[in-house]
Tab-separated table of C-alpha atoms and ligand atoms in Angstrom:
chain	number	residue	atom	x	y	z
A	1032	UNK	CA	71.570	-139.808	-185.299
A	1033	UNK	CA	69.849	-141.021	-187.991
A	1034	UNK	CA	70.779	-139.758	-192.105
A	1035	UNK	CA	67.206	-136.350	-191.983
A	1036	UNK	CA	68.932	-134.803	-188.831
A	1037	UNK	CA	72.467	-134.479	-190.179
A	1038	UNK	CA	71.557	-132.797	-192.774
A	1039	UNK	CA	72.066	-129.441	-193.281
A	1040	UNK	CA	67.811	-127.502	-192.740
A	1041	UNK	CA	66.730	-125.766	-196.020
A	1042	UNK	CA	65.524	-122.160	-195.108
A	1043	UNK	CA	63.731	-121.018	-198.118
A	1044	UNK	CA	63.324	-117.584	-199.353
A	1045	UNK	CA	60.589	-115.889	-201.700
A	1046	UNK	CA	61.115	-112.542	-203.759
A	1047	UNK	CA	59.533	-111.607	-206.712
A	1048	UNK	CA	62.967	-108.899	-206.683
A	1049	UNK	CA	66.580	-110.259	-207.371
A	1050	UNK	CA	68.497	-107.034	-206.015
A	1051	UNK	CA	65.708	-108.394	-202.674
A	1052	UNK	CA	66.751	-111.681	-202.923
A	1053	UNK	CA	70.199	-111.259	-202.922
A	1054	UNK	CA	70.373	-109.424	-199.763
A	1055	UNK	CA	68.321	-111.730	-197.637
A	1056	UNK	CA	70.598	-114.141	-198.775
A	1057	UNK	CA	73.413	-112.482	-198.004
A	1058	UNK	CA	72.824	-111.786	-194.537
A	1059	UNK	CA	70.981	-115.011	-193.892
A	1060	UNK	CA	74.097	-117.336	-195.607
A	1061	UNK	CA	76.005	-119.579	-193.118
A	1062	UNK	CA	77.285	-123.146	-193.103
A	1063	UNK	CA	75.200	-124.292	-190.995
A	1064	UNK	CA	71.725	-124.337	-193.205
A	1065	UNK	CA	70.631	-124.303	-197.584
A	1066	UNK	CA	69.203	-121.506	-199.335
A	1067	UNK	CA	66.621	-122.518	-201.146
A	1068	UNK	CA	65.245	-118.913	-203.186
A	1069	UNK	CA	62.192	-119.292	-205.075
A	1070	UNK	CA	61.340	-115.736	-207.261
A	1071	UNK	CA	56.966	-115.594	-207.057
A	1072	UNK	CA	54.587	-117.921	-205.443
A	1073	UNK	CA	54.285	-120.680	-208.309
A	1074	UNK	CA	57.848	-121.485	-207.505
A	1075	UNK	CA	58.154	-121.132	-203.212
A	1076	UNK	CA	55.343	-123.780	-204.182
A	1077	UNK	CA	57.431	-126.280	-206.239
A	1078	UNK	CA	60.651	-126.149	-204.196
A	1079	UNK	CA	58.259	-127.277	-200.823
A	1080	UNK	CA	56.808	-130.087	-202.642
A	1081	UNK	CA	60.574	-131.482	-203.466
A	1082	UNK	CA	62.670	-129.488	-200.457
A	1083	UNK	CA	61.623	-130.265	-196.410
A	1084	UNK	CA	62.361	-126.718	-195.352
A	1085	UNK	CA	62.852	-125.743	-191.781
A	1086	UNK	CA	60.949	-122.068	-192.566
A	1087	UNK	CA	60.071	-119.829	-194.983
A	1088	UNK	CA	60.722	-115.890	-195.694
A	1089	UNK	CA	57.964	-115.182	-197.963
A	1090	UNK	CA	57.939	-111.206	-199.539
A	1091	UNK	CA	54.158	-110.180	-199.169
A	1092	UNK	CA	54.174	-108.312	-202.676
A	1093	UNK	CA	54.411	-110.237	-204.974
A	1094	UNK	CA	52.856	-109.301	-209.287
A	1095	UNK	CA	51.365	-113.128	-210.360
A	1096	UNK	CA	49.621	-114.736	-205.968
A	1097	UNK	CA	50.552	-112.458	-203.592
A	1098	UNK	CA	52.094	-114.050	-200.124
A	1099	UNK	CA	49.174	-114.003	-198.969
A	1100	UNK	CA	48.214	-116.669	-201.878
A	1101	UNK	CA	50.364	-118.521	-202.129
A	1102	UNK	CA	50.555	-119.278	-198.092
A	1103	UNK	CA	46.956	-119.778	-198.068
A	1104	UNK	CA	47.893	-122.583	-200.770
A	1105	UNK	CA	50.598	-123.908	-198.887
A	1106	UNK	CA	48.064	-124.664	-195.544
A	1107	UNK	CA	46.402	-126.136	-197.958
A	1108	UNK	CA	48.938	-128.873	-198.937
A	1109	UNK	CA	49.118	-131.577	-196.871
A	1110	UNK	CA	53.320	-131.878	-197.360
A	1111	UNK	CA	53.899	-128.430	-196.887
A	1112	UNK	CA	51.061	-127.437	-193.949
A	1113	UNK	CA	53.269	-127.358	-191.586
A	1114	UNK	CA	56.198	-124.991	-192.678
A	1115	UNK	CA	56.590	-122.286	-190.961
A	1116	UNK	CA	56.000	-119.089	-192.249
A	1117	UNK	CA	57.886	-115.133	-191.896
A	1118	UNK	CA	55.752	-112.772	-194.059
A	1119	UNK	CA	58.573	-109.639	-195.569
A	1120	UNK	CA	56.905	-106.835	-196.478
A	1121	UNK	CA	57.793	-102.803	-197.664
A	1122	UNK	CA	53.890	-101.809	-196.229
A	1123	UNK	CA	53.533	-99.987	-193.132
A	1124	UNK	CA	52.901	-101.929	-189.859
A	1125	UNK	CA	48.820	-102.104	-190.392
A	1126	UNK	CA	47.241	-104.006	-187.800
A	1127	UNK	CA	45.406	-105.620	-190.818
A	1128	UNK	CA	47.599	-106.948	-192.682
A	1129	UNK	CA	49.612	-108.623	-189.960
A	1130	UNK	CA	46.623	-109.889	-188.786
A	1131	UNK	CA	45.910	-111.223	-192.575
A	1132	UNK	CA	49.032	-112.686	-191.845
A	1133	UNK	CA	48.478	-114.825	-188.639
A	1134	UNK	CA	44.595	-115.804	-189.797
A	1135	UNK	CA	46.796	-117.656	-192.365
A	1136	UNK	CA	48.506	-119.518	-189.546
A	1137	UNK	CA	51.641	-117.177	-189.893
A	1138	UNK	CA	53.980	-118.000	-187.507
A	1139	UNK	CA	55.646	-114.125	-187.819
A	1140	UNK	CA	56.080	-111.290	-190.131
A	1141	UNK	CA	59.395	-108.897	-190.616
A	1142	UNK	CA	59.442	-105.384	-191.920
A	1143	UNK	CA	61.518	-103.550	-194.604
A	1144	UNK	CA	63.550	-102.694	-194.563
A	1145	UNK	CA	65.394	-104.756	-193.233
A	1146	UNK	CA	67.441	-105.534	-190.543
A	1147	UNK	CA	69.748	-107.984	-191.132
A	1148	UNK	CA	70.593	-108.685	-187.397
A	1149	UNK	CA	66.531	-109.351	-186.177
A	1150	UNK	CA	66.233	-111.424	-190.374
A	1151	UNK	CA	69.021	-113.802	-188.515
A	1152	UNK	CA	67.926	-114.232	-185.329
A	1153	UNK	CA	64.000	-114.270	-186.154
A	1154	UNK	CA	65.235	-117.734	-188.695
A	1155	UNK	CA	67.737	-118.534	-185.619
A	1156	UNK	CA	64.826	-119.450	-183.586
A	1157	UNK	CA	63.093	-121.157	-185.938
A	1158	UNK	CA	65.624	-123.086	-186.923
A	1159	UNK	CA	66.068	-124.046	-183.244
A	1160	UNK	CA	62.250	-124.900	-183.432
A	1161	UNK	CA	63.192	-126.895	-186.505
A	1162	UNK	CA	65.981	-128.737	-184.977
A	1163	UNK	CA	63.987	-129.473	-181.928
A	1164	UNK	CA	61.010	-130.935	-183.544
A	1165	UNK	CA	62.865	-133.682	-185.414
A	1166	UNK	CA	64.742	-134.279	-182.167
A	1167	UNK	CA	61.801	-135.132	-180.904
A	1168	UNK	CA	59.856	-137.384	-184.095
A	1169	UNK	CA	63.412	-139.224	-183.929
A	1170	UNK	CA	63.053	-139.878	-180.214
A	1171	UNK	CA	59.476	-141.175	-181.139
A	1172	UNK	CA	60.620	-143.466	-183.773
A	1173	UNK	CA	63.397	-144.446	-181.615
A	1174	UNK	CA	60.257	-145.136	-178.609
A	1175	UNK	CA	57.911	-146.372	-182.134
A	1176	UNK	CA	61.084	-149.962	-182.192
A	1177	UNK	CA	61.376	-150.018	-179.155
A	1178	UNK	CA	58.090	-150.544	-178.598
A	1179	UNK	CA	57.174	-152.737	-181.313
A	1180	UNK	CA	60.488	-154.913	-180.340
A	1181	UNK	CA	58.738	-155.025	-176.720
A	1182	UNK	CA	55.770	-156.575	-178.674
A	1183	UNK	CA	57.831	-159.065	-180.590
A	1184	UNK	CA	59.536	-160.051	-177.228
A	1185	UNK	CA	56.345	-160.159	-175.273
A	1186	UNK	CA	53.890	-162.442	-177.831
A	1187	UNK	CA	57.783	-164.464	-177.971
A	1188	UNK	CA	57.372	-164.326	-173.935
A	1189	UNK	CA	54.381	-165.681	-174.070
A	1190	UNK	CA	54.652	-168.654	-176.560
A	1191	UNK	CA	57.551	-169.967	-173.890
A	1192	UNK	CA	54.826	-169.131	-171.929
A	1193	UNK	CA	52.668	-171.610	-173.213
A	1194	UNK	CA	55.338	-174.192	-173.883
A	1195	UNK	CA	55.733	-174.017	-170.773
A	1196	UNK	CA	53.165	-174.453	-169.084
A	1197	UNK	CA	52.784	-177.566	-171.919
A	1198	UNK	CA	56.002	-179.405	-170.434
A	1199	UNK	CA	55.148	-178.452	-166.582
A	1200	UNK	CA	51.568	-180.917	-168.213
A	1201	UNK	CA	53.996	-183.442	-169.341
A	1202	UNK	CA	56.819	-183.290	-166.690
A	1203	UNK	CA	53.797	-183.948	-164.299
A	1204	UNK	CA	52.718	-186.795	-166.199
A	1205	UNK	CA	56.264	-188.327	-166.358
A	1206	UNK	CA	55.911	-187.846	-162.161
A	1207	UNK	CA	53.468	-190.188	-162.412
A	1208	UNK	CA	54.360	-193.015	-164.654
A	1209	UNK	CA	57.679	-192.697	-162.223
A	1210	UNK	CA	55.902	-192.815	-159.292
A	1211	UNK	CA	54.197	-196.430	-160.718
A	1212	UNK	CA	56.162	-197.626	-163.494
A	1213	UNK	CA	60.045	-196.933	-162.305
A	1214	UNK	CA	59.018	-198.612	-158.828
A	1215	UNK	CA	57.270	-201.223	-159.693
A	1216	UNK	CA	60.570	-202.584	-161.459
A	1217	UNK	CA	62.889	-201.898	-159.634
A	1218	UNK	CA	60.999	-203.581	-156.759
A	1219	UNK	CA	60.982	-206.949	-158.970
A	1220	UNK	CA	64.793	-206.730	-159.012
A	1221	UNK	CA	64.864	-206.074	-155.070
A	1222	UNK	CA	62.761	-209.048	-154.426
A	1223	UNK	CA	64.844	-211.253	-157.344
A	1224	UNK	CA	67.760	-209.886	-155.808
A	1225	UNK	CA	66.756	-210.999	-151.944
A	1226	UNK	CA	65.180	-214.741	-152.795
A	1227	UNK	CA	68.300	-216.136	-154.538
A	1228	UNK	CA	70.158	-214.625	-152.000
A	1229	UNK	CA	67.884	-216.765	-149.428
A	1230	UNK	CA	67.647	-219.384	-151.863
A	1231	UNK	CA	71.354	-219.820	-151.790
A	1232	UNK	CA	71.970	-219.292	-149.428
A	1233	UNK	CA	74.304	-221.792	-148.428
A	1234	UNK	CA	76.548	-222.613	-151.727
A	1235	UNK	CA	77.369	-218.617	-152.306
A	1236	UNK	CA	80.702	-217.583	-152.154
A	1237	UNK	CA	82.217	-214.367	-150.812
A	1238	UNK	CA	82.022	-212.551	-153.693
A	1239	UNK	CA	78.763	-213.459	-155.014
A	1240	UNK	CA	77.189	-212.117	-152.131
A	1241	UNK	CA	78.864	-208.839	-152.849
A	1242	UNK	CA	77.702	-208.675	-156.283
A	1243	UNK	CA	73.955	-208.915	-154.634
A	1244	UNK	CA	75.248	-206.665	-151.570
A	1245	UNK	CA	76.158	-204.288	-154.788
A	1246	UNK	CA	73.290	-204.988	-156.452
A	1247	UNK	CA	70.716	-204.853	-153.691
A	1248	UNK	CA	72.864	-201.150	-152.691
A	1249	UNK	CA	72.181	-199.963	-156.236
A	1250	UNK	CA	68.613	-200.655	-156.537
A	1251	UNK	CA	68.385	-198.598	-152.969
A	1252	UNK	CA	69.837	-195.721	-154.728
A	1253	UNK	CA	67.785	-195.369	-157.038
A	1254	UNK	CA	64.700	-195.727	-155.762
A	1255	UNK	CA	65.901	-192.568	-153.566
A	1256	UNK	CA	66.927	-190.531	-156.828
A	1257	UNK	CA	63.488	-191.275	-158.543
A	1258	UNK	CA	61.848	-190.610	-154.580
A	1259	UNK	CA	63.394	-187.063	-154.845
A	1260	UNK	CA	63.255	-186.277	-158.735
A	1261	UNK	CA	58.986	-186.661	-157.654
A	1262	UNK	CA	59.717	-183.887	-154.971
A	1263	UNK	CA	61.326	-182.044	-157.128
A	1264	UNK	CA	59.270	-182.365	-159.737
A	1265	UNK	CA	56.116	-181.839	-157.493
A	1266	UNK	CA	57.296	-178.447	-155.954
A	1267	UNK	CA	57.518	-177.082	-159.614
A	1268	UNK	CA	54.196	-178.376	-160.255
A	1269	UNK	CA	51.715	-178.235	-157.962
A	1270	UNK	CA	48.916	-176.283	-157.015
A	1271	UNK	CA	49.633	-174.762	-153.859
A	1272	UNK	CA	46.632	-175.209	-150.863
A	1273	UNK	CA	48.049	-171.349	-149.821
A	1274	UNK	CA	46.886	-171.464	-145.312
A	1275	UNK	CA	47.781	-170.327	-142.281
A	1276	UNK	CA	50.215	-172.800	-140.473
A	1277	UNK	CA	51.693	-172.796	-137.445
A	1278	UNK	CA	55.614	-173.428	-138.177
A	1279	UNK	CA	55.449	-175.006	-134.177
A	1280	UNK	CA	52.999	-177.312	-135.293
A	1281	UNK	CA	54.656	-178.344	-138.269
A	1282	UNK	CA	58.587	-178.851	-136.651
A	1283	UNK	CA	56.475	-181.057	-134.230
A	1284	UNK	CA	56.038	-183.645	-137.425
A	1285	UNK	CA	58.747	-182.732	-138.538
A	1286	UNK	CA	60.923	-183.905	-135.795
A	1287	UNK	CA	58.327	-186.690	-135.150
A	1288	UNK	CA	59.303	-188.594	-138.378
A	1289	UNK	CA	62.615	-188.001	-137.967
A	1290	UNK	CA	62.749	-189.190	-134.426
A	1291	UNK	CA	64.822	-192.700	-135.511
A	1292	UNK	CA	67.657	-190.548	-137.165
A	1293	UNK	CA	68.202	-188.131	-134.942
A	1294	UNK	CA	68.033	-190.119	-131.348
A	1295	UNK	CA	70.613	-192.708	-133.453
A	1296	UNK	CA	72.799	-189.419	-133.349
A	1297	UNK	CA	72.012	-187.701	-130.359
A	1298	UNK	CA	71.212	-184.563	-132.030
A	1299	UNK	CA	70.267	-182.185	-129.152
A	1300	UNK	CA	66.555	-180.063	-130.651
A	1301	UNK	CA	66.752	-176.386	-129.272
A	1302	UNK	CA	63.840	-174.519	-130.537
A	1303	UNK	CA	62.093	-171.191	-129.604
A	1304	UNK	CA	58.578	-170.098	-130.480
A	1305	UNK	CA	57.528	-170.246	-134.328
A	1306	UNK	CA	54.864	-167.879	-136.043
A	1307	UNK	CA	51.248	-168.584	-137.865
A	1308	UNK	CA	52.165	-167.937	-141.275
A	1309	UNK	CA	50.098	-168.588	-145.331
A	1310	UNK	CA	51.518	-171.706	-146.283
A	1311	UNK	CA	51.111	-174.669	-148.534
A	1312	UNK	CA	51.871	-177.679	-145.019
A	1313	UNK	CA	53.108	-180.454	-147.261
A	1314	UNK	CA	55.529	-178.348	-148.773
A	1315	UNK	CA	56.124	-176.649	-145.875
A	1316	UNK	CA	56.824	-179.658	-143.955
A	1317	UNK	CA	58.510	-181.229	-146.797
A	1318	UNK	CA	61.148	-178.244	-146.318
A	1319	UNK	CA	61.158	-178.405	-143.011
A	1320	UNK	CA	62.217	-182.186	-142.598
A	1321	UNK	CA	64.875	-181.810	-145.991
A	1322	UNK	CA	67.014	-179.492	-143.552
A	1323	UNK	CA	66.606	-181.104	-140.716
A	1324	UNK	CA	67.673	-184.248	-141.928
A	1325	UNK	CA	71.076	-182.138	-143.441
A	1326	UNK	CA	71.535	-180.735	-140.069
A	1327	UNK	CA	71.277	-183.890	-138.409
A	1328	UNK	CA	72.818	-186.167	-141.681
A	1329	UNK	CA	76.485	-183.356	-142.167
A	1330	UNK	CA	77.051	-183.395	-137.350
A	1331	UNK	CA	80.493	-184.093	-135.986
A	1332	UNK	CA	81.405	-186.140	-133.967
A	1333	UNK	CA	81.269	-184.407	-131.017
A	1334	UNK	CA	77.212	-182.732	-128.986
A	1335	UNK	CA	75.915	-182.285	-132.143
A	1336	UNK	CA	73.065	-179.988	-131.996
A	1337	UNK	CA	70.440	-178.024	-134.102
A	1338	UNK	CA	68.270	-175.691	-133.106
A	1339	UNK	CA	65.464	-173.819	-135.135
A	1340	UNK	CA	64.029	-169.891	-134.518
A	1341	UNK	CA	62.536	-167.596	-136.579
A	1342	UNK	CA	63.024	-163.349	-136.320
A	1343	UNK	CA	60.568	-160.674	-137.564
A	1344	UNK	CA	61.808	-159.253	-140.431
A	1345	UNK	CA	58.608	-156.968	-141.262
A	1346	UNK	CA	57.048	-158.145	-144.316
A	1347	UNK	CA	58.894	-161.035	-143.769
A	1348	UNK	CA	59.184	-163.998	-141.335
A	1349	UNK	CA	62.899	-165.491	-141.271
A	1350	UNK	CA	63.315	-168.687	-140.141
A	1351	UNK	CA	66.888	-170.584	-139.472
A	1352	UNK	CA	68.064	-173.642	-138.869
A	1353	UNK	CA	71.018	-173.872	-137.002
A	1354	UNK	CA	73.253	-176.887	-136.624
A	1355	UNK	CA	77.093	-177.533	-135.064
A	1356	UNK	CA	77.866	-179.849	-137.792
A	1357	UNK	CA	81.321	-179.904	-140.117
A	1358	UNK	CA	80.113	-177.015	-141.999
A	1359	UNK	CA	80.096	-175.744	-145.693
A	1360	UNK	CA	83.007	-174.034	-147.675
A	1361	UNK	CA	82.668	-170.031	-148.648
A	1362	UNK	CA	82.251	-171.493	-152.310
A	1363	UNK	CA	79.845	-173.534	-152.423
A	1364	UNK	CA	77.270	-172.000	-150.457
A	1365	UNK	CA	75.528	-170.705	-153.311
A	1366	UNK	CA	75.757	-173.542	-155.752
A	1367	UNK	CA	74.817	-176.554	-153.136
A	1368	UNK	CA	71.326	-175.930	-153.798
A	1369	UNK	CA	71.415	-176.528	-157.176
A	1370	UNK	CA	70.063	-179.570	-158.719
A	1371	UNK	CA	73.213	-182.465	-158.104
A	1372	UNK	CA	75.222	-180.566	-155.969
A	1373	UNK	CA	76.876	-183.116	-152.995
A	1374	UNK	CA	79.741	-181.624	-151.251
A	1375	UNK	CA	80.123	-185.297	-149.467
A	1376	UNK	CA	79.704	-187.323	-152.469
A	1377	UNK	CA	82.027	-190.463	-151.892
A	1378	UNK	CA	81.628	-190.457	-148.566
A	1379	UNK	CA	79.365	-193.008	-145.903
A	1380	UNK	CA	77.140	-190.342	-145.863
A	1381	UNK	CA	74.433	-190.908	-148.212
A	1382	UNK	CA	72.362	-187.820	-150.134
A	1383	UNK	CA	71.682	-187.392	-154.176
A	1384	UNK	CA	71.723	-183.894	-153.883
A	1385	UNK	CA	68.602	-183.092	-154.737
A	1386	UNK	CA	67.125	-182.006	-151.731
A	1387	UNK	CA	67.981	-178.409	-151.452
A	1388	UNK	CA	67.086	-178.420	-154.304
A	1389	UNK	CA	63.784	-179.108	-153.672
A	1390	UNK	CA	63.838	-176.710	-150.361
A	1391	UNK	CA	64.175	-173.533	-152.836
A	1392	UNK	CA	61.845	-174.448	-155.300
A	1393	UNK	CA	59.168	-174.690	-152.580
A	1394	UNK	CA	60.308	-171.015	-150.820
A	1395	UNK	CA	60.797	-169.588	-154.284
A	1396	UNK	CA	56.729	-170.749	-155.136
A	1397	UNK	CA	56.078	-168.785	-151.351
A	1398	UNK	CA	57.643	-166.098	-152.600
A	1399	UNK	CA	60.814	-166.263	-149.898
A	1400	UNK	CA	63.958	-166.783	-150.336
A	1401	UNK	CA	66.611	-169.492	-148.956
A	1402	UNK	CA	70.413	-169.006	-148.560
A	1403	UNK	CA	73.207	-170.491	-145.880
A	1404	UNK	CA	75.400	-168.696	-143.903
A	1405	UNK	CA	78.556	-171.018	-142.447
A	1406	UNK	CA	82.071	-171.802	-141.428
A	1407	UNK	CA	84.036	-175.110	-142.170
A	1408	UNK	CA	83.741	-177.741	-139.324
A	1409	UNK	CA	81.975	-175.339	-136.586
A	1410	UNK	CA	77.719	-175.286	-138.268
A	1411	UNK	CA	75.887	-174.125	-141.035
A	1412	UNK	CA	72.686	-171.728	-140.409
A	1413	UNK	CA	70.282	-171.755	-143.333
A	1414	UNK	CA	67.910	-168.780	-143.574
A	1415	UNK	CA	64.221	-169.162	-144.821
A	1416	UNK	CA	62.798	-165.876	-145.587
A	1417	UNK	CA	58.917	-166.292	-145.801
A	1418	UNK	CA	56.254	-163.471	-146.610
A	1419	UNK	CA	53.487	-163.201	-143.618
A	1420	UNK	CA	51.209	-162.337	-146.850
A	1421	UNK	CA	50.164	-164.518	-149.388
A	1422	UNK	CA	51.550	-163.057	-152.358
B	1672	ADP	P1	71.971	-184.695	-149.803
B	1672	ADP	O1	71.371	-183.965	-148.478
B	1672	ADP	O2	70.605	-185.959	-150.559
B	1672	ADP	O3	73.591	-184.626	-149.873
B	1672	ADP	P2	71.390	-181.395	-150.916
B	1672	ADP	O4	70.434	-181.173	-151.994
B	1672	ADP	O5	70.501	-181.698	-149.677
B	1672	ADP	O6	71.646	-182.956	-150.712
B	1672	ADP	O7	72.371	-181.147	-149.857
B	1672	ADP	C1	73.741	-181.069	-151.403
B	1672	ADP	C2	75.326	-180.711	-150.819
B	1672	ADP	O8	75.259	-179.610	-149.939
B	1672	ADP	C3	75.288	-182.260	-149.364
B	1672	ADP	O9	75.158	-183.188	-150.235
B	1672	ADP	C4	76.201	-181.574	-148.288
B	1672	ADP	O10	77.016	-181.556	-149.054
B	1672	ADP	C5	75.314	-179.881	-148.622
B	1672	ADP	N1	74.901	-179.656	-147.455
B	1672	ADP	C6	73.897	-179.325	-146.832
B	1672	ADP	N2	73.064	-179.011	-145.573
B	1672	ADP	C7	74.533	-179.272	-145.203
B	1672	ADP	C8	74.286	-178.820	-144.044
B	1672	ADP	N3	73.462	-178.759	-142.887
B	1672	ADP	N4	75.990	-178.995	-143.805
B	1672	ADP	C9	76.694	-179.544	-144.195
B	1672	ADP	N5	76.347	-179.349	-145.531
B	1672	ADP	C10	75.229	-179.025	-146.574
């Protein structure tokens, strides 16, 4: 609450007659208001210019400047023009006077002899209006502050967005540099190792062979990491080419590409009809391939099987990639979609921990969601919801 709101409201009473002034003050006296007094129109104006008042009770019959003249000057000054005025008059309730008062923008009229109950009730009504106006002013200034803060945040966001665009462009540049410049020396190291091994086949001892194999494996892993990081960068920066894509066809191609791994592991593939939906075909293939290759990779020995199906969920299609593999512990179900999260690092199963992060990027850029349900030792189902209409 601001200080102005905390202060007691001022009520100005104006009468050239001291006795009247005292009587008015006595009937209004309360600990909730400050009573200011003036005995002439000029004094009243000076008081109003100095103090903000909730209401003014203005005697009409005063010698130098009467109440109507005073009111007219009050209304002319920018600082005082909105102060509500209650004219107090001993003259009978002649229509002419009453209208004159309202013509000056007065808000009410009191007739002498004053009934203290009526005076208090009227002044209280104006005090209530004053309080409400103050509260409105306070809300308005709070709104203004909030608005200004929002504008500041907005312009900061715009700057961040511009910076992000630059960063994205940098990332895309990095992606192409990485693909050419990083993989090229890696290929050279690999060929050099192969030549070294071939040339010295007869003389190499077991330890040296082991070292060369270790170096070859490392270059292979580094190559896989670069490729996957490239995929990750592309999934975030590449412009999507949205078109109507037959998911059944995408599944055919993904299975063809993984044919060797599927045959080697003897994985049974089951499938239900899949929908046609708006997507970037290359990115959708990447998504299917990542999920299917994981389903094959993280299998159990007995009868590995993978099933792909789709369900109509109103505005979305939900695709499900179900396996009967090793499963995922509950506490890891969310983090496996982050970069470099590998639950089976250190086992014979290879990987980079990037595949599911790529999946999440692809799905989110399509306006969809990805999540997994799983039971350790029984299998996992990865769900992908994709909108039926392109965003
Ligand atoms: P990568 O497969 O290269 O290790 P991913 O990002 O594709 O990386 O997967 C992250 C981790 O999530 C994997 O290392 C694995 O521990 C777990 N995971 C992914 N898919 C499955 C699955 N179908 N069954 C069991 N675990 C899985």
